[in-house]
Amino acid sequence: MKRQKGFGLFEILVTLVVLGVGVVGLVMLSKSALTASQDGRRYEVAMRLAESKIEEFRNFNSLVTATAPLTAYSAITSGNATKSQSGDSYTLAWTVTNQYWNGATSAWQNTAPAGYLLNYPGRKQINTTVSWTNSEGVTASVALTGYASPTESLTAEQLNGGLDTARAGPKINYTPGVAPDVISIDLGNGSRQETSKPSPTVVAKNNTVGKEVQFETMTYQPANQGNTQQIQQDISSVSCACTYGSTLSASLPGQAYSTSSNQLYWKVGAQQSKQTGTVSGNNQPALCTSCCKDHFDGSGGSFTSYYAPLNTSRQRYNSALSVAASGTYVDACRFVRLDGYYRPLPDWNLVQVIVTTSDFLAKAANQVSYQNYIQYVVKTYIDWQKQTLNWTSTPTATPPTITEFADWLATPSNVATGGDATTDITVNTGTRQLIARGIYVDILDPVYLAGIDTSVTGYLAKVPFQDINLTMLAEWSMTPLNGQLTGAATDYATVSNEPVDTIVDLNNYYFGSYSRGYLAAKKSTKDSSQVLQSVKVKATVYQGNSGVTATLISLPDRDLALSTELAVKVDSTVVAQPMLTVTGRVQCLEQTSNKNPAPKACNKDYFKNLIIYPSSSCHIDEPASTNQVGIYVCTAEQNSTLVVSFSHSGSGNINFLLRPSTLSIPMTPPADGSQVISGPCTLLVDNGVTNAANLTCSP
């Protein structure tokens, strides 16, 4: 029989079975590949979450303390969180271990070695675990270890004693403060120095002691590319209630020294067995422990033994200002941060007090006059120490005569071009803020003093002096009338002198917490013959540590207090200056993403956390959409100087810088006769943006 071609039923069935098995295999393979892809994506997301958490910890704002939303290195601790990404939930858990470098063993360890000086660890080991549920319903996880450090990554050789001195030091950008709150002083060697606004914190309930006042004195070098920070003095002063204690080893005051680059800094005082004290009662600043213990003079009669070199027979007083040879007493101390710790310094030494209006020091020409006056005061006082005082353990020389600022301006050559020849003011009825400043110059060790030559340019860089804004710490009052006007001085004007309180918001420095030096002119000071007379506002600052802490702790500090007066004429016929409006741009930049720090225009919602001061005369017009800028609008008197400050509360984990945070705007009438002028711009920038600290706004 001839053989037939084709497929039989059996072959077809076999083929179908083979195809079915193959299709099932392909489906299973495809499912397996999809599952693997999903789990691979989840693994990648988990790894990025772990990396981001470690990077987040590395982006801290300060070492020891920070006010939210800012973060501190010391505050990095273990924790956990939950994140949702692409419909999946991830659990983050991290453990933080403090580690310290031991130079003896050349290894990191989890406990601080003997003699460790810093109050924060050399690095923090961060073990991060991210967990999620995979496609099979099983919990999966990924672990990542990283480190956060307050310094750059260093070799073992570099860690032994600090940075390799052969390497160039880091450059830290600095944004100077703005007058009238902060005055920058030329040191004559290419550097400038300024002291920030004091920030009081009151922890006691009786308003007698328990005050802590902090500020910084910064030395920086101006340059075309920006200002480079050179030396930062973190200063704190406290008032305390103490009780006499036992004889223990305690600190003598720190001493000034000149660095290899001829810049002033401080070295820690020596330890000596001497009388000590302990903190009396609760609600005392933490620094009171050191203040009560260390603030006793040493023995031996050397300069380094005394906290107040002009008062070497110093006594202690109780709150009623009676001598306290035992038991409880009040005290106040001055500290500077060295090696991460606050160390006691010699007491503050007040040399001169100045009082002006905020408008006076906001004017650029007057700032020049005032800077020259500071140089005159410091030179006069240093020359007196060298030529007359000739310090001994029983100093008796009378301090030099220093001309008051108002009288110093009476000499035409002392007035800067375009500056005012007087600080006296004539006003209509109304209010205005006055400013008190104190010039402090330390009494210097005769050995150190011998190396200062006031005839040489740049000597100021070696002198420990500060020009401090004491507006909120001085005692304000009206001077009694001298008979030219009837009634009392307070009939014509008053000045605020509210109890010192904690200043929470420095942008609301004058008005946010309490008021001092706020003048209210009430009625005309014309006498019966219609001759315009003056009333005088007095600012008094206690000597020594009493003045900086606004806490009187001794009779000498009271008796040696310095005062100055400002003459005020109130003329109701004085025509108020017309009001001008100033507008300016507020730009905003944020990171493109966590992995891409390149800048992009901010989300418009970030402007909601932007605050402008003074809020009474300024506001911000927020942009309607992303990629637009905000606009600030302020009004102020014509020919005045308007000082505008900005602050930002942050948004979630994003911290913003303001470049600059303060603007000084001369309210000069436009040439076209309009009432609106264009002001400078400011930049609100995400701290994570590349080179954020060096970016500036576009006018």
GROMACS .gro file of C-alpha atoms in nm, residues 203-206 209-211 239-243 278-286 288:
model
   22
  203VAL     CA    1   1.645   8.094   8.369
  204ALA     CA    2   1.602   8.224   8.725
  205LYS     CA    3   1.267   8.334   8.859
  206ASN     CA    4   1.377   8.615   9.091
  209VAL     CA    5   2.072   8.614   8.902
  210GLY     CA    6   2.035   8.329   8.656
  211LYS     CA    7   2.099   8.524   8.336
  239SER     CA    8   2.516   8.553   8.667
  240CYS     CA    9   2.481   8.296   8.946
  241ALA     CA   10   2.391   8.232   9.308
  242CYS     CA   11   2.679   8.052   9.482
  243THR     CA   12   2.787   7.914   9.819
  278THR     CA   13   2.923   7.560   9.455
  279VAL     CA   14   2.593   7.647   9.289
  280SER     CA   15   2.325   7.760   9.534
  281GLY     CA   16   1.971   7.660   9.448
  282ASN     CA   17   1.804   7.552   9.124
  283ASN     CA   18   1.726   7.733   8.801
  284GLN     CA   19   2.087   7.830   8.734
  285PRO     CA   20   2.259   7.833   8.393
  286ALA     CA   21   2.477   7.527   8.336
  288CYS     CA   22   2.725   7.847   8.690
   0.00000   0.00000   0.00000
